[in-house]
mmCIF file of N, CA and C in Angstrom:
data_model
loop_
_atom_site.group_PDB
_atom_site.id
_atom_site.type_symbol
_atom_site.label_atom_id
_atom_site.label_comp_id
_atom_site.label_asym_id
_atom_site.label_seq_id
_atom_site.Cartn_x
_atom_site.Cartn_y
_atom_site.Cartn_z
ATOM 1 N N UNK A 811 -30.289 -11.804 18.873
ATOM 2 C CA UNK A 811 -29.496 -11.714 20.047
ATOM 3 C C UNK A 811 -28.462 -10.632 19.986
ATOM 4 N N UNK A 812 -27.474 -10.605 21.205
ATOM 5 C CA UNK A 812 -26.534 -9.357 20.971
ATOM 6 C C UNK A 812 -25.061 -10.296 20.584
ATOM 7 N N UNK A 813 -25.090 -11.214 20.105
ATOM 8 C CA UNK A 813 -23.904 -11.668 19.518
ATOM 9 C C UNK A 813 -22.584 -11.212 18.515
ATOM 10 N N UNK A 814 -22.189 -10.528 19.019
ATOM 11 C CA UNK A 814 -21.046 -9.744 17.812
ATOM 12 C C UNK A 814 -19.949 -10.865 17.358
ATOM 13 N N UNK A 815 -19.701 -10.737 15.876
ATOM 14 C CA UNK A 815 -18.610 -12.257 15.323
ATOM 15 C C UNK A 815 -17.694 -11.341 15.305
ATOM 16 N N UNK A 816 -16.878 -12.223 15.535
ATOM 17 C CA UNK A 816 -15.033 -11.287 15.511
ATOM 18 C C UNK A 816 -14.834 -10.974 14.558
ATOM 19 N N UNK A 817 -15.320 -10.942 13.558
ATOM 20 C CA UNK A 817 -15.131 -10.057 12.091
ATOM 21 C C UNK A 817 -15.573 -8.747 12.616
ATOM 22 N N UNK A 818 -16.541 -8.942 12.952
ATOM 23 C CA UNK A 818 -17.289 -7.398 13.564
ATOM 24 C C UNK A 818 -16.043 -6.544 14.653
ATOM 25 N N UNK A 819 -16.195 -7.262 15.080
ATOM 26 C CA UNK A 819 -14.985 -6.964 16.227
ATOM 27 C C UNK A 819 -13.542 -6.142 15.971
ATOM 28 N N UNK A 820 -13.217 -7.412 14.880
ATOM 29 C CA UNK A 820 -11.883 -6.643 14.013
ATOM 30 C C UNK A 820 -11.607 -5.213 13.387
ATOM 31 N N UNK A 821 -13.196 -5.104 12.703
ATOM 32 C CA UNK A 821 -13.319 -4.394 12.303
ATOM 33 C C UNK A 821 -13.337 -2.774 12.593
ATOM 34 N N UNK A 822 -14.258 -2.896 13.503
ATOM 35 C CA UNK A 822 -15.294 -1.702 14.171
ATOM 36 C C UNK A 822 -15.460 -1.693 16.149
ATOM 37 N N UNK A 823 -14.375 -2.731 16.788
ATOM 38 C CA UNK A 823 -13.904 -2.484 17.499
ATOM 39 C C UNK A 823 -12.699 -1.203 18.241
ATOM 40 N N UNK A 824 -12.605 -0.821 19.312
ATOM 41 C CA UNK A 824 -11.839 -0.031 20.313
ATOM 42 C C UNK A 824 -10.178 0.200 19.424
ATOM 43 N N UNK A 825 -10.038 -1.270 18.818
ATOM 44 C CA UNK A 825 -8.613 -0.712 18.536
ATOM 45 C C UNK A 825 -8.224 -1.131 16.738
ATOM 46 N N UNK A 826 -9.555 -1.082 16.226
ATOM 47 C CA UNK A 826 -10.117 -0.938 14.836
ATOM 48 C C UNK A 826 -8.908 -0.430 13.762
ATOM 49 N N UNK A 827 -7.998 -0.246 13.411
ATOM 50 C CA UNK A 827 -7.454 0.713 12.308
ATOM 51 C C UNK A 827 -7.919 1.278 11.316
ATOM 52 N N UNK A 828 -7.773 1.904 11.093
ATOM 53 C CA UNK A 828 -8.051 3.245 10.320
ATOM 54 C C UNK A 828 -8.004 2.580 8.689
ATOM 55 N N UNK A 829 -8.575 2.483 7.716
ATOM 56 C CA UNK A 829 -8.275 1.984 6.143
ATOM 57 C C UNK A 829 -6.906 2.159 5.827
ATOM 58 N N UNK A 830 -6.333 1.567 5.229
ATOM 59 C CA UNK A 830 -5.485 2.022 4.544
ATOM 60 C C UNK A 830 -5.437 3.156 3.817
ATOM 61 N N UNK A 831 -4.585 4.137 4.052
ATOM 62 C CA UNK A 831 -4.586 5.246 2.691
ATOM 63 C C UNK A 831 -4.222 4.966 1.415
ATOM 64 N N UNK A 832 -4.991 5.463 0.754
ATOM 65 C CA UNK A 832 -4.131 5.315 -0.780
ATOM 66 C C UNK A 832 -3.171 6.300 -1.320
ATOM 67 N N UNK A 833 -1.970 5.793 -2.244
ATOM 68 C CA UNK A 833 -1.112 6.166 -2.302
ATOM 69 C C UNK A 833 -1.159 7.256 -2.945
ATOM 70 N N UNK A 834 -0.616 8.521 -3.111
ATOM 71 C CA UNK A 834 -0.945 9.399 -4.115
ATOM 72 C C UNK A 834 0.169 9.405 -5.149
ATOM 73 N N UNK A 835 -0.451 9.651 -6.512
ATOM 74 C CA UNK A 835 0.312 9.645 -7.495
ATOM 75 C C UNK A 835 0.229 11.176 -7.746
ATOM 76 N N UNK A 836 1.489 11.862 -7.503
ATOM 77 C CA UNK A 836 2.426 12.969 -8.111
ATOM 78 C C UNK A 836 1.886 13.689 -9.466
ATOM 79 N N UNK A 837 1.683 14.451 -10.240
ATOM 80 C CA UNK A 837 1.370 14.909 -11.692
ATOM 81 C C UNK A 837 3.034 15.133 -11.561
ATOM 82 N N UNK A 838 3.506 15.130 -13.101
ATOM 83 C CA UNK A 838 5.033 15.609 -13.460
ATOM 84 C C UNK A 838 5.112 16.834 -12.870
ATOM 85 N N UNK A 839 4.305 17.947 -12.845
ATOM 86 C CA UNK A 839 4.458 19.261 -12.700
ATOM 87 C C UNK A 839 4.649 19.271 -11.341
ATOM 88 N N UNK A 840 3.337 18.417 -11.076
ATOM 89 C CA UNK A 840 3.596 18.706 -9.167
ATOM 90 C C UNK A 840 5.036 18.053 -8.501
ATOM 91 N N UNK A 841 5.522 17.252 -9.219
ATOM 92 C CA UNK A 841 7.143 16.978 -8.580
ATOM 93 C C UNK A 841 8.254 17.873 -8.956
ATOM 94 N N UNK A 842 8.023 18.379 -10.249
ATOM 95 C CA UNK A 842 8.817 19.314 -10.430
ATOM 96 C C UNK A 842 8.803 20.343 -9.173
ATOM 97 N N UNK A 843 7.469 20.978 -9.272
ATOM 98 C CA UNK A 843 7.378 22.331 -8.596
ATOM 99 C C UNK A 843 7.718 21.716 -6.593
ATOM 100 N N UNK A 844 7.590 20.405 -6.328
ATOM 101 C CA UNK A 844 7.744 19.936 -5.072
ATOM 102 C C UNK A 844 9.746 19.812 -5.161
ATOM 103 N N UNK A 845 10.184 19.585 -5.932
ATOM 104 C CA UNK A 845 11.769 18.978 -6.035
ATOM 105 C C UNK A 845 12.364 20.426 -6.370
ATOM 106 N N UNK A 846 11.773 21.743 -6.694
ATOM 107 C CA UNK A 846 12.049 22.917 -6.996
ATOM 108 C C UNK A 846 12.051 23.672 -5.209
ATOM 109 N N UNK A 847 10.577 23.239 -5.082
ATOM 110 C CA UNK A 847 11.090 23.477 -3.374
ATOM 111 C C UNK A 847 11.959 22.999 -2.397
ATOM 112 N N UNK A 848 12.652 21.822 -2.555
ATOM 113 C CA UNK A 848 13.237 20.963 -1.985
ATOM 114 C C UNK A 848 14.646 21.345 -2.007
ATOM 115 N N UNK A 849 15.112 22.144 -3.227
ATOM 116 C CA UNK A 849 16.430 22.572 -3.560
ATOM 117 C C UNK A 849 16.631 23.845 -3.054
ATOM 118 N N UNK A 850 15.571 24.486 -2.525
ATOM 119 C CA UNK A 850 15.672 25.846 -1.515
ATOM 120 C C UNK A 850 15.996 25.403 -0.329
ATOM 121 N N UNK A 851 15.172 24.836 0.211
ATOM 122 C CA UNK A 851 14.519 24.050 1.489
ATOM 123 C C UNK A 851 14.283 22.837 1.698
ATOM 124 N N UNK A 852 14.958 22.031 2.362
ATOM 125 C CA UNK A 852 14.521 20.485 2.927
ATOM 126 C C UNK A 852 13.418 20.727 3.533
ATOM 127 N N UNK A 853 12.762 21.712 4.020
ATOM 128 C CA UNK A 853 11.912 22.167 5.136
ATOM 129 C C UNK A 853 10.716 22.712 4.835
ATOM 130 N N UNK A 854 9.677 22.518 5.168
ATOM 131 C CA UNK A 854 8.927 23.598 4.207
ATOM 132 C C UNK A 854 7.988 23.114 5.171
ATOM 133 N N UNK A 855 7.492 24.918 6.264
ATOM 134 C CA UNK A 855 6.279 24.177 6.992
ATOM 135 C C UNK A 855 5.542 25.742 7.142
ATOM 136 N N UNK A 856 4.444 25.709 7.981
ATOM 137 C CA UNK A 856 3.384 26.920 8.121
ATOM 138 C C UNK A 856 2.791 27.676 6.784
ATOM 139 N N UNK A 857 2.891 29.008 6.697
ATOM 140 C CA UNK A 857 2.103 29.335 5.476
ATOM 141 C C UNK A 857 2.848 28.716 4.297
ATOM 142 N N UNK A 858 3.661 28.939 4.285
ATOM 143 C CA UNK A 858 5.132 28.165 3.231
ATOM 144 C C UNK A 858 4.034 26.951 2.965
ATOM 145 N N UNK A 859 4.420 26.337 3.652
ATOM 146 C CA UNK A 859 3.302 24.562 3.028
ATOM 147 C C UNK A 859 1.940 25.142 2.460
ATOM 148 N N UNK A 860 1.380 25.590 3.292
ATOM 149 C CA UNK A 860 0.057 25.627 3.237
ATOM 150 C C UNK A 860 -0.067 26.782 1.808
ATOM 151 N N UNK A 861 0.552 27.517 1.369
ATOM 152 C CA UNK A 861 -0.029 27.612 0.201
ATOM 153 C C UNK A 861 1.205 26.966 -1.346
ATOM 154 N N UNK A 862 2.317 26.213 -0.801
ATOM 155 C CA UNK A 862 2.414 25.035 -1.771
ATOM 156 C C UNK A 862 1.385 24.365 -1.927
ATOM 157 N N UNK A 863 0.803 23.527 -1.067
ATOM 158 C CA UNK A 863 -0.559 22.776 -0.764
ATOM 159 C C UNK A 863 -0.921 23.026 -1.999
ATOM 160 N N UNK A 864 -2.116 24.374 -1.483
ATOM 161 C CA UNK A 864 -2.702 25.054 -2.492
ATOM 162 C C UNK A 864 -2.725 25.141 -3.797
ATOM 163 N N UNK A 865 -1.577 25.833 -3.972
ATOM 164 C CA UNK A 865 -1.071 25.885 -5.036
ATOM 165 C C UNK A 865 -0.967 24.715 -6.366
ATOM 166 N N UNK A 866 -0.898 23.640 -5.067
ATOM 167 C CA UNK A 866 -0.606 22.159 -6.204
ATOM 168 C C UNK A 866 -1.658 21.548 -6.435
ATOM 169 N N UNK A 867 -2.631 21.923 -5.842
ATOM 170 C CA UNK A 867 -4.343 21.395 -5.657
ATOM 171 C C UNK A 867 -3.602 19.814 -4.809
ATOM 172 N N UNK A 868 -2.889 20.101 -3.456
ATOM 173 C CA UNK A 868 -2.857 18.636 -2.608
ATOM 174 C C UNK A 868 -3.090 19.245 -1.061
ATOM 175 N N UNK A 869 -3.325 18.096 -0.122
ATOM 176 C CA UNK A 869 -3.293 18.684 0.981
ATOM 177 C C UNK A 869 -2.043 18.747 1.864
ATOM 178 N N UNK A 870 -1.894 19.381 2.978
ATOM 179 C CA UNK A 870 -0.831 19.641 3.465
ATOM 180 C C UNK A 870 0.005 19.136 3.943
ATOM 181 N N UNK A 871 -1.191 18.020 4.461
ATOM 182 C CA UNK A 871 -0.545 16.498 4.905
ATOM 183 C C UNK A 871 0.663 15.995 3.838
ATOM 184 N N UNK A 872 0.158 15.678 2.806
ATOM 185 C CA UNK A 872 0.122 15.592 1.513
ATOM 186 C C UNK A 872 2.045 15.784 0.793
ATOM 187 N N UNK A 873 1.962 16.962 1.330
ATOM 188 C CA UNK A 873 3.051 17.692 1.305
ATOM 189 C C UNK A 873 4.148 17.756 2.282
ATOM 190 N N UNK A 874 3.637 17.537 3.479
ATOM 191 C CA UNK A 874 4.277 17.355 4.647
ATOM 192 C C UNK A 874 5.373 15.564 4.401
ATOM 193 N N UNK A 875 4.213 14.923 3.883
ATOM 194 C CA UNK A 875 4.754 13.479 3.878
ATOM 195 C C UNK A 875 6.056 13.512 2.753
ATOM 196 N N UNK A 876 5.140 14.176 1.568
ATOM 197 C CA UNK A 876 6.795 14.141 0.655
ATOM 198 C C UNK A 876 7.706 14.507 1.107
ATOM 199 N N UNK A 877 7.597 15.638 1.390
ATOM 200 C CA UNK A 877 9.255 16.090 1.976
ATOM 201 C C UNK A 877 9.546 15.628 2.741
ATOM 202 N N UNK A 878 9.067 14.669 4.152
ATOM 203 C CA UNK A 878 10.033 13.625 4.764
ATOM 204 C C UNK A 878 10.022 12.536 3.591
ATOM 205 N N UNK A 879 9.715 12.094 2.982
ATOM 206 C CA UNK A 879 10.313 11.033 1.823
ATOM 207 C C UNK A 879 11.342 11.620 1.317
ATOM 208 N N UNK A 880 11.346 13.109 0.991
ATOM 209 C CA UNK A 880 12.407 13.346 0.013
ATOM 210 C C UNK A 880 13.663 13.386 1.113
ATOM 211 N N UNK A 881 13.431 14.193 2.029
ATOM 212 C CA UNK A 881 14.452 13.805 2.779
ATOM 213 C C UNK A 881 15.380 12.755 3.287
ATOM 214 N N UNK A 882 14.197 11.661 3.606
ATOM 215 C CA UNK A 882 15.101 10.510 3.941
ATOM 216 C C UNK A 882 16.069 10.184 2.203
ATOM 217 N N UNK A 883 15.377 10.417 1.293
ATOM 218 C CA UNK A 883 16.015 9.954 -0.136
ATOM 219 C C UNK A 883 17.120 10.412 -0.018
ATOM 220 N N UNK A 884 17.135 11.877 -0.230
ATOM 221 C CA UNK A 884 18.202 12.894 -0.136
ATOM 222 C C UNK A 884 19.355 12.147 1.141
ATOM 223 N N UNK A 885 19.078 11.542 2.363
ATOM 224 C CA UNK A 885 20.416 11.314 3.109
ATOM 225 C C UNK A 885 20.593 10.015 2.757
ATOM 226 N N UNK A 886 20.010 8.905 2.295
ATOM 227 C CA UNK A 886 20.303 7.924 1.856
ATOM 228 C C UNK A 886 21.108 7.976 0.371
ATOM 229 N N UNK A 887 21.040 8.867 -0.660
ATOM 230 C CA UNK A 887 21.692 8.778 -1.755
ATOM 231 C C UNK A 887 23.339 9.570 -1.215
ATOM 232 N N UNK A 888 23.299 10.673 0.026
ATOM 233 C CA UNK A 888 24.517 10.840 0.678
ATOM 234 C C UNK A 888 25.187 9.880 0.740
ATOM 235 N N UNK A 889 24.945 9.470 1.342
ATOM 236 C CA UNK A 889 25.437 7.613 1.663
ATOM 237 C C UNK A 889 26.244 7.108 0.835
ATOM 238 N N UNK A 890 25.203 7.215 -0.219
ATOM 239 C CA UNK A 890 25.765 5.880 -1.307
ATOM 240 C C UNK A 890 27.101 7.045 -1.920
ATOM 241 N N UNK A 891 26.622 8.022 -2.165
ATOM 242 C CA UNK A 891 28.116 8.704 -2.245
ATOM 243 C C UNK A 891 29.252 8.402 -1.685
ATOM 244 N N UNK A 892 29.439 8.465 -0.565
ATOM 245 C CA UNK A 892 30.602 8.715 0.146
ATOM 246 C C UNK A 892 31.512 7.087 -0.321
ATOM 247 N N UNK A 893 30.149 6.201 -0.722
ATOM 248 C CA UNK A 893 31.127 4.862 -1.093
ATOM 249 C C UNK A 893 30.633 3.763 0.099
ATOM 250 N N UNK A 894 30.502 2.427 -0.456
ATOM 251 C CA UNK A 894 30.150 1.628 -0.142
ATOM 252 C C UNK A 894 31.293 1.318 1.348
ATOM 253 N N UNK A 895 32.542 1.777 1.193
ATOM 254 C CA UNK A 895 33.571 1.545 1.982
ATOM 255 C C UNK A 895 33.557 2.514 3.414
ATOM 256 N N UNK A 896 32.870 3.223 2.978
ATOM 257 C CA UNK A 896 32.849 4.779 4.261
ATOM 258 C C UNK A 896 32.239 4.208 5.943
ATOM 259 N N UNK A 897 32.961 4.464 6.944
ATOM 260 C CA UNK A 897 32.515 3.980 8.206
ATOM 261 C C UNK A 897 31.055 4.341 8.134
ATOM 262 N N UNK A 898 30.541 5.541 7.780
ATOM 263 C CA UNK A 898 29.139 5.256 7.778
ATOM 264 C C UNK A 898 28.245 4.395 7.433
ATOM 265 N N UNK A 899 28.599 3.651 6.626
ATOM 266 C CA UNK A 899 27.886 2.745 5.305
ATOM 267 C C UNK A 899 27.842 1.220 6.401
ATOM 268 N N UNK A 900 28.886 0.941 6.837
ATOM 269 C CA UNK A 900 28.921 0.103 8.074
ATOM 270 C C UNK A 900 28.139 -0.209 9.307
ATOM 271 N N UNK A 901 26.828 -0.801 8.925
ATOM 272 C CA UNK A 901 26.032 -0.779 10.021
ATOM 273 C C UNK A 901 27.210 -1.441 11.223
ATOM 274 N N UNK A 902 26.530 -0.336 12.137
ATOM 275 C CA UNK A 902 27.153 -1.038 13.777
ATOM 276 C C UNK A 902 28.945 -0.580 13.896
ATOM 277 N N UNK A 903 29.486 0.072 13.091
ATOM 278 C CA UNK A 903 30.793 -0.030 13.219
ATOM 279 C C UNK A 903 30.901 0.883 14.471
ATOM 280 N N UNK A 904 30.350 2.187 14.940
ATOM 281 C CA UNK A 904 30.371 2.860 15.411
ATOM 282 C C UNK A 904 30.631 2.504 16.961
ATOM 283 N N UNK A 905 29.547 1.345 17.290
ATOM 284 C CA UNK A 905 29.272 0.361 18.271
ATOM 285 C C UNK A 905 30.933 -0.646 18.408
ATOM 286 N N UNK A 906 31.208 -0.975 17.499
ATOM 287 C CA UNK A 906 32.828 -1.484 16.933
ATOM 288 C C UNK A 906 33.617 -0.736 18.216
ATOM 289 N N UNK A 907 34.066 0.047 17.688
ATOM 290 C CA UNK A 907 34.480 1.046 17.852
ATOM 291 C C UNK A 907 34.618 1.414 19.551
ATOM 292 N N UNK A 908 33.659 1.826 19.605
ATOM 293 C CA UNK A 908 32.855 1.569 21.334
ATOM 294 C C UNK A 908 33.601 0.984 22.150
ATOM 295 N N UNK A 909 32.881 -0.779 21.838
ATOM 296 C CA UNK A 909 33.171 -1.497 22.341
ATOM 297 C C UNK A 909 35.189 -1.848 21.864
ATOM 298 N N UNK A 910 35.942 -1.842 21.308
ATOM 299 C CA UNK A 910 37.644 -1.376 21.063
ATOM 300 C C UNK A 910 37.710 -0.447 21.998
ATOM 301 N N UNK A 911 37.331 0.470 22.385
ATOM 302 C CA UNK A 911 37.821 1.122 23.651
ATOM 303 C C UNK A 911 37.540 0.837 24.780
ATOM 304 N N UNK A 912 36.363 0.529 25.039
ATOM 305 C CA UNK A 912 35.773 -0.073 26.835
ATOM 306 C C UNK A 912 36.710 -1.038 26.621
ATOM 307 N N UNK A 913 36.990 -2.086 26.027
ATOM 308 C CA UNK A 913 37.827 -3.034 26.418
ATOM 309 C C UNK A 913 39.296 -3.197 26.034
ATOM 310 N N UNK A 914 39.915 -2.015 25.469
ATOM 311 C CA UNK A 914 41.031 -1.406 25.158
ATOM 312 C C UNK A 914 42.016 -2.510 23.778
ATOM 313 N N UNK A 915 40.579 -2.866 23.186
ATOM 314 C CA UNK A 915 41.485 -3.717 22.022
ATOM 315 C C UNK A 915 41.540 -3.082 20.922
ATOM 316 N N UNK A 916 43.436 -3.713 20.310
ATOM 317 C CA UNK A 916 43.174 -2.501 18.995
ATOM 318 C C UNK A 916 42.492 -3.143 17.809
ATOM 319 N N UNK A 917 42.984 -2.073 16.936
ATOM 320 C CA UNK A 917 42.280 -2.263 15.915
ATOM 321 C C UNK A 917 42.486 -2.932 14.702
ATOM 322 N N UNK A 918 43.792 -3.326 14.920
ATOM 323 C CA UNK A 918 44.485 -4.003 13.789
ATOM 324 C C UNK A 918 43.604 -5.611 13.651
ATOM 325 N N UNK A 919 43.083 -6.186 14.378
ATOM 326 C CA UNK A 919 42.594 -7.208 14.061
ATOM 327 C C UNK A 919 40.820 -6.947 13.635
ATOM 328 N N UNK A 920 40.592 -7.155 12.067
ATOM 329 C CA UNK A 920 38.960 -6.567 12.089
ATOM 330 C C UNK A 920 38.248 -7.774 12.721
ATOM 331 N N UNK A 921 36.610 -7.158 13.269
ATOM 332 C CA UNK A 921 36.242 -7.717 13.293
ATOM 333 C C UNK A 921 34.963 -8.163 12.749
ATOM 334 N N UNK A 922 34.871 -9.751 12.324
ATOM 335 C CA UNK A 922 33.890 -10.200 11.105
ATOM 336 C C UNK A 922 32.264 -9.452 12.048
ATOM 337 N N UNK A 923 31.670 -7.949 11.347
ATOM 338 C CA UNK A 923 30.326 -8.185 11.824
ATOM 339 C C UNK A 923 29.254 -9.105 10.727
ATOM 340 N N UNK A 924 29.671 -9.603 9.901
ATOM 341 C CA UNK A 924 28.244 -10.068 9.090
ATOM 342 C C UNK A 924 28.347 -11.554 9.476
ATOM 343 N N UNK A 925 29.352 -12.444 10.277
ATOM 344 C CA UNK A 925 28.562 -13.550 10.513
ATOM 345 C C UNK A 925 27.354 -13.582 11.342
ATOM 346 N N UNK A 926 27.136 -14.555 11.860
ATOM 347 C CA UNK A 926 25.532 -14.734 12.342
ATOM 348 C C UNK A 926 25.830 -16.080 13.615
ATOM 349 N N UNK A 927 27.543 -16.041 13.997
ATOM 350 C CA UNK A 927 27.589 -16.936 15.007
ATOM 351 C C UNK A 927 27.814 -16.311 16.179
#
């Protein structure tokens, strides 16, 4: 018959996903020579990538993805610099803040954001 089981379906259906990729593991050299580019350039795109790529025996994709990893690393260890105490570090304070002026309250009284009532 033409019976398809929803395994089938899941699978090899319209809105199917793609395998998982597997993760790639780095050689020492190739992070060196990737964290060597990184200290020139956060940026690294067109022939620039494409013959890092090369060069590292990876693809461009490849390369493209690290350096947004390294990037996000790179502004997240900013962060932790400036100190656990820094208005940045403060999810939502900004919003704080905001809202102290639309409704013209000061600031001397904090207010608790980590309860949950």
């Amino acid at each position: 018959g033409s019976e398809v089981s929803q395994e089938s379906l899941l699978l090899h259906g319209p809105f199917a996903r793609k395998p998982k990729r597997i993760r790639t593991a780095f050689s020492p050299s190739q992070l060196l020579r990737l964290e060597r580019a990184f200290e020139k350039n956060h940026y690294v795109v067109g022939a620039e990538r494409k013959q890092l790529a090369s060069s590292l025996s990876l693809s461009e994709t490849q390369v493209k993805v690290w350096f947004q990893n390294r990037r996000t690393k790179y502004k997240r260890q900013k962060l932790e610099e400036e100190g656990p105490d820094s208005d940045q570090k403060k999810k939502g304070s900004h919003h704080i803040n905001r809202w102290r002026l639309a409704t013209k309250q000061s600031s001397g009284e904090d207010i608790d954001v980590t309860s949950n009532d």
